[in-house]
Amino acid sequence: MTLVVWLGFGCAASISEPVAPPALVSWDVVPSNPYVEAEVASEELVSIVVTADMPDELIERKLLNVSLVIDHSGSMTGEQLDDAKRAVEAVLKTLRDDDRVSIIAFSSEVEVLLPQTAWSEVDTVALRASLAALQPRGTTDMYNALTAAYSELVKVWEPQQRVSRIVLLSDGEANDPTYLPQIAQTAFSSGIAITAMGLGPFHNEVMMAQMADLSGGHYRFIEASDNIGDFFMAEVQSMEQIITHNATLTFTLGPNVVATQIYGGQAGMSGNQLSIYLGDMSSGEKREVALRLSVNAKAQGAHMEIADAVLTWNDAAFETNLPYRLTEYVGAESTKDLALIESNIDTKVVQAVERLHASWEIEHALNQVEAGNIDYGQQLLQQGADRYRQNSIGLSDEDAGLPDLAESISTSLDSYAPPTAPVLYDGELNLGGLEGVDIGGGYGAGSLGTKASPAPATATAPKLSDADLIQFKKARAKTRALSGR
């Protein structure tokens, strides 16, 4: 028997058992134009939207295999640690007897407060006493804490029956971040996602987001500690409603087609094939990914093979772990009729991709400022804000939050070091494992065109105020949220 999963644009794909009443996973794969200019290199944009959705009456709560990893280093002072303890207590109250949980506390040393145990077998009085005894002290041995959490989770290996997740809360920089990507990749290979929650202004959001992306989890920015409980509870709810495991987008590019930019996730590239790992998806979750492609078109009337798109995942909704696969082909016709090309531009696709590009510009700007290239960073912040607004007409007022925040950050940077002088961009960037790499101009409104790049290593990184650090983290969280991460 087969299941027909209907795609957003009217096509269908047949896949194997089990049979689900409605479609749970859908996607739209839409190019910006069905035509490309003949005999020249031109640009094609592709928008991909993946949605996981399951009717409430069909959702069955998943068994959990979770490890809570709590930072109690010296910086977790005041209400921060108390709020973290209360958040852990709130999560524990939601657990069912068959759920399995461990709790890892770390500072300079790592302590397993609770080994991986079925909740029905936990001595809750002793556990609460251990939590209450935690005090702020020492440094931040994040790597060994995550290693301990991983070791606890793999004691019970039931990928078809349980959702396995490490939930990390930290307010600071890891003592040694060198091997954090490695533990994230190890977790991924075992079907374990890491949700990394960064608290306050001093955590390394770039590293925490990378760990989340590599493992298929989430990065969350928590501005104030009294919100920890809300974030923890939202994460538990997300785990309970998982529909897909290991969702992955793969694109095989056609002849004479090159990816110049990728948005919405970290991409691995091998030859003409690129993959973007989406990880676990819960009911109601939507992921947006986009490609900017350079197409060296053939003669008038020739058909251009742009890309084969494949979405794969393993079933989590019915706990079978069976593999599923959807496919879609993207092609275009080459023509010298420029009016025909112009009249067939899908402006919704162009605007969606340009918004993703604007969010990448803003994130890239923050990286440049932190490297000391303040003037260039300010240019990119304003450029990203302008681009986003130009391509957000008709969207809700809430969407104005990102460009407004970018401009606010740019203004605050006036008080820092003198601007650095830009040099011409050399166009040599490596796509492998990166997101949003740009080796070409833009498409449509707000095109980048020729641009400057930061001054070389003579720039000095500014010492940002706590308020500006918070703004940076808010902006990075918003840029990720735009693509559903």
Short mmCIF file of C-alpha atoms in Angstrom, two decimals:
data_model
loop_
_atom_site.label_atom_id
_atom_site.label_comp_id
_atom_site.label_asym_id
_atom_site.label_seq_id
_atom_site.Cartn_x
_atom_site.Cartn_y
_atom_site.Cartn_z
CA MET A 1 0.00 0.00 0.00
CA THR A 2 1.17 3.51 -0.64
CA LEU A 3 0.63 6.91 0.87
CA VAL A 4 0.12 9.87 -1.41
CA VAL A 5 1.61 13.01 0.06
CA TRP A 6 0.25 16.06 -1.74
CA LEU A 7 2.69 18.85 -2.40
CA GLY A 8 1.83 22.52 -2.10
CA PHE A 9 1.81 23.08 -5.85
CA GLY A 10 -0.43 20.22 -6.86
CA CYS A 11 2.01 17.37 -7.49
CA ALA A 12 2.00 14.09 -5.63
CA ALA A 13 4.63 11.57 -4.62
CA SER A 14 4.11 7.96 -3.60
CA ILE A 15 5.94 6.53 -0.61
CA SER A 16 5.86 3.35 1.44
CA GLU A 17 3.97 2.27 4.56
CA PRO A 18 2.66 3.31 7.01
CA VAL A 19 -0.56 4.81 5.77
CA ALA A 20 -1.41 8.11 7.47
CA PRO A 21 -4.90 9.60 7.12
CA PRO A 22 -3.79 13.15 6.12
CA ALA A 23 -0.48 14.33 4.75
CA LEU A 24 1.89 15.16 7.60
CA VAL A 25 4.82 16.59 5.66
CA SER A 26 4.43 18.90 2.67
CA TRP A 27 6.77 21.08 0.69
CA ASP A 28 6.83 23.74 -1.99
CA VAL A 29 9.77 23.91 -4.39
CA VAL A 30 9.30 27.01 -6.53
CA PRO A 31 11.76 28.66 -8.96
CA SER A 32 11.74 32.40 -9.54
CA ASN A 33 11.22 31.99 -13.30
CA PRO A 34 10.39 29.18 -15.75
CA TYR A 35 12.60 30.96 -18.32
CA VAL A 36 16.29 31.91 -18.41
CA GLU A 37 18.10 34.07 -20.94
CA ALA A 38 19.68 32.00 -23.71
CA GLU A 39 23.43 31.82 -24.28
CA VAL A 40 24.40 33.89 -21.22
CA ALA A 41 24.94 33.29 -17.53
CA SER A 42 21.86 34.33 -15.58
CA GLU A 43 20.46 33.92 -12.11
CA GLU A 44 17.71 31.61 -10.90
CA LEU A 45 16.31 31.62 -7.36
CA VAL A 46 14.63 28.60 -5.80
CA SER A 47 12.45 28.81 -2.69
CA ILE A 48 11.82 25.67 -0.63
CA VAL A 49 9.31 25.58 2.23
CA VAL A 50 8.92 22.38 4.28
CA THR A 51 5.97 22.10 6.65
CA ALA A 52 5.22 19.44 9.25
CA ASP A 53 1.65 19.35 10.50
CA MET A 54 -0.55 16.81 12.22
CA PRO A 55 -4.14 17.26 13.42
CA ASP A 56 -4.32 17.60 17.19
CA GLU A 57 -6.61 14.60 17.52
CA LEU A 58 -3.96 12.36 15.93
CA ILE A 59 -0.99 13.56 17.96
CA GLU A 60 0.19 11.01 20.48
CA ARG A 61 2.69 12.15 23.05
CA LYS A 62 6.13 10.67 22.42
CA LEU A 63 8.16 8.97 25.11
CA LEU A 64 11.11 11.14 26.07
CA ASN A 65 14.76 10.30 26.61
CA VAL A 66 16.11 13.64 27.73
CA SER A 67 19.19 14.96 29.49
CA LEU A 68 19.04 18.41 31.12
CA VAL A 69 22.48 20.04 31.26
CA ILE A 70 22.64 23.01 33.64
CA ASP A 71 25.47 25.53 33.97
CA HIS A 72 26.15 26.60 37.57
CA SER A 73 29.46 28.35 36.94
CA GLY A 74 30.45 31.46 38.86
CA SER A 75 28.55 33.76 36.51
CA MET A 76 25.18 32.09 37.26
CA THR A 77 24.59 34.41 40.20
CA GLY A 78 21.57 36.14 41.64
CA GLU A 79 18.26 34.86 40.33
CA GLN A 80 19.77 33.08 37.32
CA LEU A 81 20.56 29.78 38.99
CA ASP A 82 17.39 29.85 41.08
CA ASP A 83 15.31 30.42 37.94
CA ALA A 84 17.15 27.56 36.21
CA LYS A 85 16.37 25.24 39.12
CA ARG A 86 12.70 26.22 39.01
CA ALA A 87 12.63 25.56 35.26
CA VAL A 88 14.07 22.07 35.78
CA GLU A 89 11.47 21.40 38.47
CA ALA A 90 8.70 22.49 36.10
CA VAL A 91 9.94 20.13 33.38
CA LEU A 92 10.17 17.24 35.82
CA LYS A 93 6.52 17.72 36.77
CA THR A 94 5.50 17.11 33.14
CA LEU A 95 7.31 13.78 32.83
CA ARG A 96 5.43 10.50 32.66
CA ASP A 97 6.44 7.31 34.37
CA ASP A 98 7.99 5.78 31.24
CA ASP A 99 9.99 8.88 30.27
CA ARG A 100 13.70 8.67 30.97
CA VAL A 101 15.70 11.62 32.26
CA SER A 102 19.16 12.55 33.47
CA ILE A 103 20.41 15.82 34.95
CA ILE A 104 23.98 17.05 34.51
CA ALA A 105 25.32 20.05 36.43
CA PHE A 106 28.59 21.64 35.40
CA SER A 107 31.01 24.38 36.34
CA SER A 108 34.76 23.65 36.52
CA GLU A 109 33.70 20.05 37.11
CA VAL A 110 30.85 17.92 35.85
CA GLU A 111 28.43 16.19 38.18
CA VAL A 112 25.76 13.69 37.19
CA LEU A 113 22.99 14.64 39.59
CA LEU A 114 20.70 12.00 38.12
CA PRO A 115 21.83 9.13 35.86
CA GLN A 116 19.48 8.24 32.99
CA THR A 117 16.50 6.78 34.82
CA ALA A 118 12.84 6.04 34.21
CA TRP A 119 10.90 8.82 35.91
CA SER A 120 8.86 6.30 37.92
CA GLU A 121 12.10 5.09 39.54
CA VAL A 122 13.55 8.49 40.45
CA ASP A 123 14.01 9.38 44.12
CA THR A 124 12.47 12.82 43.74
CA VAL A 125 13.27 13.90 47.30
CA ALA A 126 16.98 13.20 46.85
CA LEU A 127 16.98 14.78 43.39
CA ARG A 128 15.39 18.00 44.60
CA ALA A 129 17.91 18.16 47.42
CA SER A 130 20.76 17.81 44.91
CA LEU A 131 19.30 20.60 42.78
CA ALA A 132 18.81 22.86 45.77
CA ALA A 133 22.43 22.36 46.82
CA LEU A 134 23.86 23.73 43.56
CA GLN A 135 25.73 27.01 44.02
CA PRO A 136 27.46 29.31 41.51
CA ARG A 137 31.16 28.49 41.29
CA GLY A 138 34.03 27.85 38.94
CA THR A 139 34.32 28.02 35.15
CA THR A 140 32.40 26.45 32.25
CA ASP A 141 33.39 22.89 31.28
CA MET A 142 30.72 22.60 28.61
CA TYR A 143 32.40 19.90 26.52
CA ASN A 144 32.64 17.34 29.31
CA ALA A 145 29.12 18.17 30.43
CA LEU A 146 27.75 17.43 26.96
CA THR A 147 29.86 14.28 26.76
CA ALA A 148 28.37 13.10 30.06
CA ALA A 149 24.86 13.85 28.81
CA TYR A 150 25.49 11.92 25.60
CA SER A 151 26.83 8.94 27.57
CA GLU A 152 23.69 8.90 29.70
CA LEU A 153 21.30 9.10 26.76
CA VAL A 154 22.84 6.21 24.84
CA LYS A 155 22.39 3.90 27.82
CA VAL A 156 18.83 3.45 26.56
CA TRP A 157 18.81 3.19 22.78
CA GLU A 158 15.24 3.08 21.49
CA PRO A 159 15.17 5.46 18.51
CA GLN A 160 11.81 4.22 17.28
CA GLN A 161 10.07 4.59 20.63
CA ARG A 162 11.68 7.69 22.16
CA VAL A 163 12.70 11.23 21.30
CA SER A 164 16.27 11.73 22.51
CA ARG A 165 17.38 15.28 23.28
CA ILE A 166 20.09 17.12 25.17
CA VAL A 167 18.80 20.44 26.55
CA LEU A 168 21.72 22.70 27.45
CA LEU A 169 21.42 25.92 29.45
CA SER A 170 24.49 28.15 29.80
CA ASP A 171 25.20 31.83 30.32
CA GLY A 172 28.89 31.83 29.42
CA GLU A 173 31.70 30.85 27.09
CA ALA A 174 32.95 27.27 27.15
CA ASN A 175 36.41 26.80 28.65
CA ASP A 176 37.51 25.09 25.44
CA PRO A 177 35.10 25.21 22.49
CA THR A 178 37.44 23.29 20.16
CA TYR A 179 35.61 19.97 20.26
CA LEU A 180 32.03 21.17 20.75
CA PRO A 181 31.20 20.68 17.04
CA GLN A 182 32.55 17.14 17.33
CA ILE A 183 30.24 16.20 20.20
CA ALA A 184 27.33 17.73 18.25
CA GLN A 185 28.16 15.57 15.23
CA THR A 186 28.51 12.50 17.45
CA ALA A 187 25.09 13.20 18.92
CA PHE A 188 23.64 13.60 15.43
CA SER A 189 25.04 10.24 14.34
CA SER A 190 23.19 8.65 17.27
CA GLY A 191 19.90 10.38 16.58
CA ILE A 192 20.29 12.83 19.46
CA ALA A 193 19.56 16.52 18.91
CA ILE A 194 21.02 19.29 21.06
CA THR A 195 18.88 22.26 22.02
CA ALA A 196 21.30 24.95 23.16
CA MET A 197 19.79 27.72 25.27
CA GLY A 198 21.95 30.78 25.79
CA LEU A 199 21.16 33.01 28.75
CA GLY A 200 22.04 36.69 28.94
CA PRO A 201 24.71 38.73 27.15
CA PHE A 202 27.87 36.66 27.57
CA HIS A 203 27.26 33.24 26.01
CA ASN A 204 28.73 32.41 22.60
CA GLU A 205 25.59 32.29 20.46
CA VAL A 206 27.53 31.49 17.29
CA MET A 207 28.98 28.31 18.78
CA MET A 208 25.71 27.30 20.44
CA ALA A 209 23.81 27.78 17.19
CA GLN A 210 26.41 25.72 15.35
CA MET A 211 26.00 22.85 17.81
CA ALA A 212 22.24 23.00 17.36
CA ASP A 213 22.51 23.00 13.56
CA LEU A 214 25.02 20.15 13.44
CA SER A 215 22.85 17.93 15.64
CA GLY A 216 19.45 18.89 14.23
CA GLY A 217 18.35 20.76 17.34
CA HIS A 218 17.55 24.37 18.17
CA TYR A 219 19.34 27.45 19.48
CA ARG A 220 17.32 29.67 21.77
CA PHE A 221 18.28 33.07 23.19
CA ILE A 222 16.91 33.80 26.65
CA GLU A 223 17.34 37.45 27.56
CA ALA A 224 16.25 37.23 31.21
CA SER A 225 16.39 34.27 33.56
CA ASP A 226 12.73 34.54 34.56
CA ASN A 227 11.92 33.28 31.04
CA ILE A 228 13.93 30.05 31.34
CA GLY A 229 10.87 28.08 32.42
CA ASP A 230 8.85 29.16 29.38
CA PHE A 231 11.63 28.11 27.01
CA PHE A 232 12.10 24.76 28.76
CA MET A 233 8.38 24.00 28.61
CA ALA A 234 8.15 24.98 24.94
CA GLU A 235 11.03 22.62 24.17
CA VAL A 236 9.33 19.74 25.98
CA GLN A 237 6.11 20.38 24.06
CA SER A 238 8.07 20.39 20.81
CA MET A 239 9.66 17.04 21.68
CA GLU A 240 6.27 15.54 22.49
CA GLN A 241 4.95 16.41 19.01
CA ILE A 242 7.83 15.27 16.79
CA ILE A 243 6.72 14.17 13.31
CA THR A 244 10.02 13.66 11.48
CA HIS A 245 13.48 12.43 12.37
CA ASN A 246 16.53 13.39 10.31
CA ALA A 247 14.74 15.49 7.71
CA THR A 248 17.25 16.36 4.98
CA LEU A 249 17.05 18.38 1.77
CA THR A 250 19.32 17.27 -1.08
CA PHE A 251 19.78 19.10 -4.37
CA THR A 252 21.57 17.67 -7.39
CA LEU A 253 22.40 20.56 -9.68
CA GLY A 254 22.14 20.18 -13.43
CA PRO A 255 24.90 20.81 -16.00
CA ASN A 256 26.13 24.41 -16.14
CA VAL A 257 24.39 25.26 -12.86
CA VAL A 258 26.36 26.52 -9.84
CA ALA A 259 25.07 27.40 -6.37
CA THR A 260 26.32 30.87 -5.45
CA GLN A 261 24.37 31.23 -2.23
CA ILE A 262 22.45 29.04 0.20
CA TYR A 263 20.07 30.26 2.90
CA GLY A 264 18.27 28.66 5.81
CA GLY A 265 20.80 26.15 7.09
CA GLN A 266 24.35 24.89 6.92
CA ALA A 267 24.98 23.14 3.61
CA GLY A 268 27.37 20.34 2.86
CA MET A 269 28.59 20.21 -0.73
CA SER A 270 30.09 17.39 -2.76
CA GLY A 271 30.54 17.97 -6.46
CA ASN A 272 27.21 19.13 -7.87
CA GLN A 273 25.23 17.88 -4.87
CA LEU A 274 24.41 19.90 -1.77
CA SER A 275 22.57 18.82 1.37
CA ILE A 276 20.89 20.82 4.12
CA TYR A 277 20.08 18.99 7.34
CA LEU A 278 16.77 20.03 8.91
CA GLY A 279 16.72 17.46 11.73
CA ASP A 280 13.61 16.72 13.77
CA MET A 281 10.44 18.64 12.94
CA SER A 282 7.42 18.98 15.22
CA SER A 283 3.80 19.52 14.31
CA GLY A 284 3.26 23.11 13.23
CA GLU A 285 6.91 23.68 12.35
CA LYS A 286 7.93 25.27 9.05
CA ARG A 287 11.43 25.54 7.56
CA GLU A 288 12.39 27.90 4.75
CA VAL A 289 15.44 27.30 2.58
CA ALA A 290 16.51 29.10 -0.59
CA LEU A 291 19.12 28.76 -3.31
CA ARG A 292 20.68 31.42 -5.51
CA LEU A 293 21.92 29.70 -8.67
CA SER A 294 24.03 30.79 -11.62
CA VAL A 295 22.71 29.18 -14.81
CA ASN A 296 24.83 29.20 -17.97
CA ALA A 297 21.96 28.83 -20.41
CA LYS A 298 22.04 27.00 -23.72
CA ALA A 299 20.79 28.19 -27.10
CA GLN A 300 17.34 29.60 -27.74
CA GLY A 301 14.62 27.01 -27.08
CA ALA A 302 16.81 24.55 -25.19
CA HIS A 303 15.60 23.04 -21.92
CA MET A 304 17.78 23.72 -18.88
CA GLU A 305 18.00 21.08 -16.16
CA ILE A 306 18.27 23.23 -13.03
CA ALA A 307 18.10 20.75 -10.14
CA ASP A 308 16.59 17.59 -8.73
CA ALA A 309 15.28 18.24 -5.22
CA VAL A 310 14.80 15.44 -2.69
CA LEU A 311 13.34 15.61 0.82
CA THR A 312 13.96 12.59 3.05
CA TRP A 313 12.98 11.86 6.63
CA ASN A 314 12.23 9.03 9.02
CA ASP A 315 8.77 8.65 10.51
CA ALA A 316 8.39 9.78 14.11
CA ALA A 317 4.65 10.46 14.07
CA PHE A 318 3.78 6.75 14.19
CA GLU A 319 7.06 5.64 15.77
CA THR A 320 8.00 3.31 12.92
CA ASN A 321 11.23 5.08 11.90
CA LEU A 322 10.44 4.10 8.29
CA PRO A 323 12.18 6.19 5.62
CA TYR A 324 10.17 8.57 3.47
CA ARG A 325 11.14 10.42 0.32
CA LEU A 326 9.65 13.20 -1.80
CA THR A 327 11.14 14.41 -5.07
CA GLU A 328 10.69 17.42 -7.32
CA TYR A 329 12.37 18.55 -10.51
CA VAL A 330 13.22 22.18 -11.34
CA GLY A 331 13.78 23.12 -14.97
CA ALA A 332 13.61 26.18 -17.21
CA GLU A 333 13.40 27.05 -20.90
CA SER A 334 16.10 29.22 -22.48
CA THR A 335 14.93 32.18 -24.53
CA LYS A 336 16.14 35.49 -25.93
CA ASP A 337 12.75 37.07 -25.34
CA LEU A 338 13.58 39.36 -22.40
CA ALA A 339 10.00 40.56 -22.16
CA LEU A 340 8.87 36.94 -21.69
CA ILE A 341 11.41 36.49 -18.91
CA GLU A 342 10.40 39.73 -17.21
CA SER A 343 6.69 38.91 -17.32
CA ASN A 344 7.22 35.49 -15.72
CA ILE A 345 9.22 36.55 -12.65
CA ASP A 346 7.59 35.10 -9.53
CA THR A 347 7.85 38.14 -7.27
CA LYS A 348 6.79 36.20 -4.18
CA VAL A 349 9.76 33.88 -4.61
CA VAL A 350 12.12 36.78 -5.24
CA GLN A 351 10.91 38.61 -2.15
CA ALA A 352 11.11 35.52 0.05
CA VAL A 353 14.69 34.83 -1.03
CA GLU A 354 15.68 38.48 -0.68
CA ARG A 355 14.35 38.53 2.89
CA LEU A 356 16.51 35.52 3.68
CA HIS A 357 19.44 37.28 2.03
CA ALA A 358 18.79 40.38 4.13
CA SER A 359 18.82 38.30 7.31
CA TRP A 360 22.13 36.77 6.24
CA GLU A 361 23.56 40.25 5.57
CA ILE A 362 22.58 41.36 9.05
CA GLU A 363 24.15 38.30 10.68
CA HIS A 364 27.29 38.74 8.56
CA ALA A 365 27.39 42.39 9.64
CA LEU A 366 27.42 41.38 13.30
CA ASN A 367 30.35 39.04 12.64
CA GLN A 368 32.25 41.86 10.95
CA VAL A 369 31.67 44.24 13.86
CA GLU A 370 32.89 41.64 16.33
CA ALA A 371 36.02 41.26 14.19
CA GLY A 372 36.64 45.00 14.47
CA ASN A 373 35.31 46.06 11.06
CA ILE A 374 32.75 48.47 12.44
CA ASP A 375 32.25 50.73 9.44
CA TYR A 376 31.75 47.80 7.08
CA GLY A 377 29.42 46.16 9.59
CA GLN A 378 27.33 49.32 9.76
CA GLN A 379 27.10 49.42 5.97
CA LEU A 380 25.85 45.83 5.91
CA LEU A 381 23.37 46.44 8.72
CA GLN A 382 21.77 49.32 6.84
CA GLN A 383 21.93 47.40 3.57
CA GLY A 384 20.22 44.41 5.15
CA ALA A 385 17.56 46.56 6.79
CA ASP A 386 16.78 48.33 3.51
CA ARG A 387 16.66 45.07 1.56
CA TYR A 388 14.35 43.45 4.09
CA ARG A 389 11.91 46.35 4.02
CA GLN A 390 11.90 46.52 0.22
CA ASN A 391 10.84 42.87 0.10
CA SER A 392 8.38 42.84 3.02
CA ILE A 393 5.56 44.96 1.61
CA GLY A 394 2.25 43.53 2.73
CA LEU A 395 3.69 41.48 5.58
CA SER A 396 2.72 41.96 9.22
CA ASP A 397 4.14 44.75 11.38
CA GLU A 398 5.98 42.08 13.36
CA ASP A 399 8.26 41.54 10.37
CA ALA A 400 9.62 45.06 10.81
CA GLY A 401 11.36 43.94 13.98
CA LEU A 402 14.52 42.70 12.27
CA PRO A 403 15.34 45.80 10.16
CA ASP A 404 14.44 48.10 13.06
CA LEU A 405 16.79 46.16 15.31
CA ALA A 406 19.57 46.23 12.69
CA GLU A 407 19.32 50.01 12.40
CA SER A 408 19.29 50.41 16.17
CA ILE A 409 22.50 48.37 16.42
CA SER A 410 24.11 50.39 13.63
CA THR A 411 23.33 53.64 15.44
CA SER A 412 24.74 52.37 18.73
CA LEU A 413 28.01 51.43 16.99
CA ASP A 414 28.74 55.11 16.32
CA SER A 415 30.10 55.34 19.85
CA TYR A 416 32.80 52.72 19.29
CA ALA A 417 36.17 52.76 17.55
CA PRO A 418 36.77 54.85 14.39
CA PRO A 419 35.58 53.19 11.15
CA THR A 420 37.90 50.91 9.23
CA ALA A 421 38.64 51.39 5.54
CA PRO A 422 37.07 48.80 3.23
CA VAL A 423 38.96 47.00 0.48
CA LEU A 424 37.56 45.50 -2.68
CA TYR A 425 35.93 42.11 -2.37
CA ASP A 426 37.93 39.38 -4.13
CA GLY A 427 34.99 37.02 -4.73
CA GLU A 428 36.76 33.93 -3.36
CA LEU A 429 34.65 32.24 -0.71
CA ASN A 430 34.19 28.56 0.05
CA LEU A 431 30.67 27.17 0.11
CA GLY A 432 31.48 23.97 1.99
CA GLY A 433 29.58 23.70 5.25
CA LEU A 434 28.50 27.34 5.23
CA GLU A 435 25.24 29.20 5.05
CA GLY A 436 24.54 32.32 3.05
CA VAL A 437 27.85 32.44 1.20
CA ASP A 438 27.66 35.11 -1.48
CA ILE A 439 29.80 35.06 -4.61
CA GLY A 440 27.54 37.10 -6.83
CA GLY A 441 25.17 40.02 -7.06
CA GLY A 442 21.58 40.10 -5.92
CA TYR A 443 18.35 39.50 -7.81
CA GLY A 444 15.55 42.02 -7.99
CA ALA A 445 14.97 44.82 -5.51
CA GLY A 446 17.90 45.59 -3.25
CA SER A 447 20.60 43.92 -5.32
CA LEU A 448 24.01 43.94 -3.70
CA GLY A 449 26.00 44.63 -6.84
CA THR A 450 29.64 45.59 -6.23
CA LYS A 451 30.43 45.71 -2.56
CA ALA A 452 33.24 46.40 -0.16
CA SER A 453 34.70 43.91 2.27
CA PRO A 454 36.28 44.44 5.66
CA ALA A 455 39.74 45.76 6.24
CA PRO A 456 42.32 43.10 6.97
CA ALA A 457 43.59 42.10 10.38
CA THR A 458 44.61 45.56 11.60
CA ALA A 459 41.09 46.18 12.95
CA THR A 460 40.58 45.86 16.71
CA ALA A 461 37.46 44.15 18.00
CA PRO A 462 35.34 46.57 20.05
CA LYS A 463 34.44 45.82 23.64
CA LEU A 464 30.67 45.86 23.35
CA SER A 465 28.46 46.97 26.21
CA ASP A 466 26.14 44.46 27.86
CA ALA A 467 23.18 46.19 26.20
CA ASP A 468 24.76 45.88 22.74
CA LEU A 469 25.65 42.23 23.35
CA ILE A 470 21.98 41.60 24.10
CA GLN A 471 20.99 43.38 20.88
CA PHE A 472 23.45 41.26 18.88
CA LYS A 473 21.97 38.08 20.29
CA LYS A 474 18.42 39.25 19.63
CA ALA A 475 19.33 39.99 16.02
CA ARG A 476 20.97 36.61 15.50
CA ALA A 477 17.95 34.84 17.00
CA LYS A 478 15.63 36.79 14.68
CA THR A 479 17.69 35.97 11.58
CA ARG A 480 17.44 32.27 12.44
CA ALA A 481 13.73 32.50 13.20
CA LEU A 482 13.09 33.88 9.71
CA SER A 483 13.95 30.48 8.22
CA GLY A 484 12.23 28.54 11.01
CA ARG A 485 15.34 27.56 12.94
#
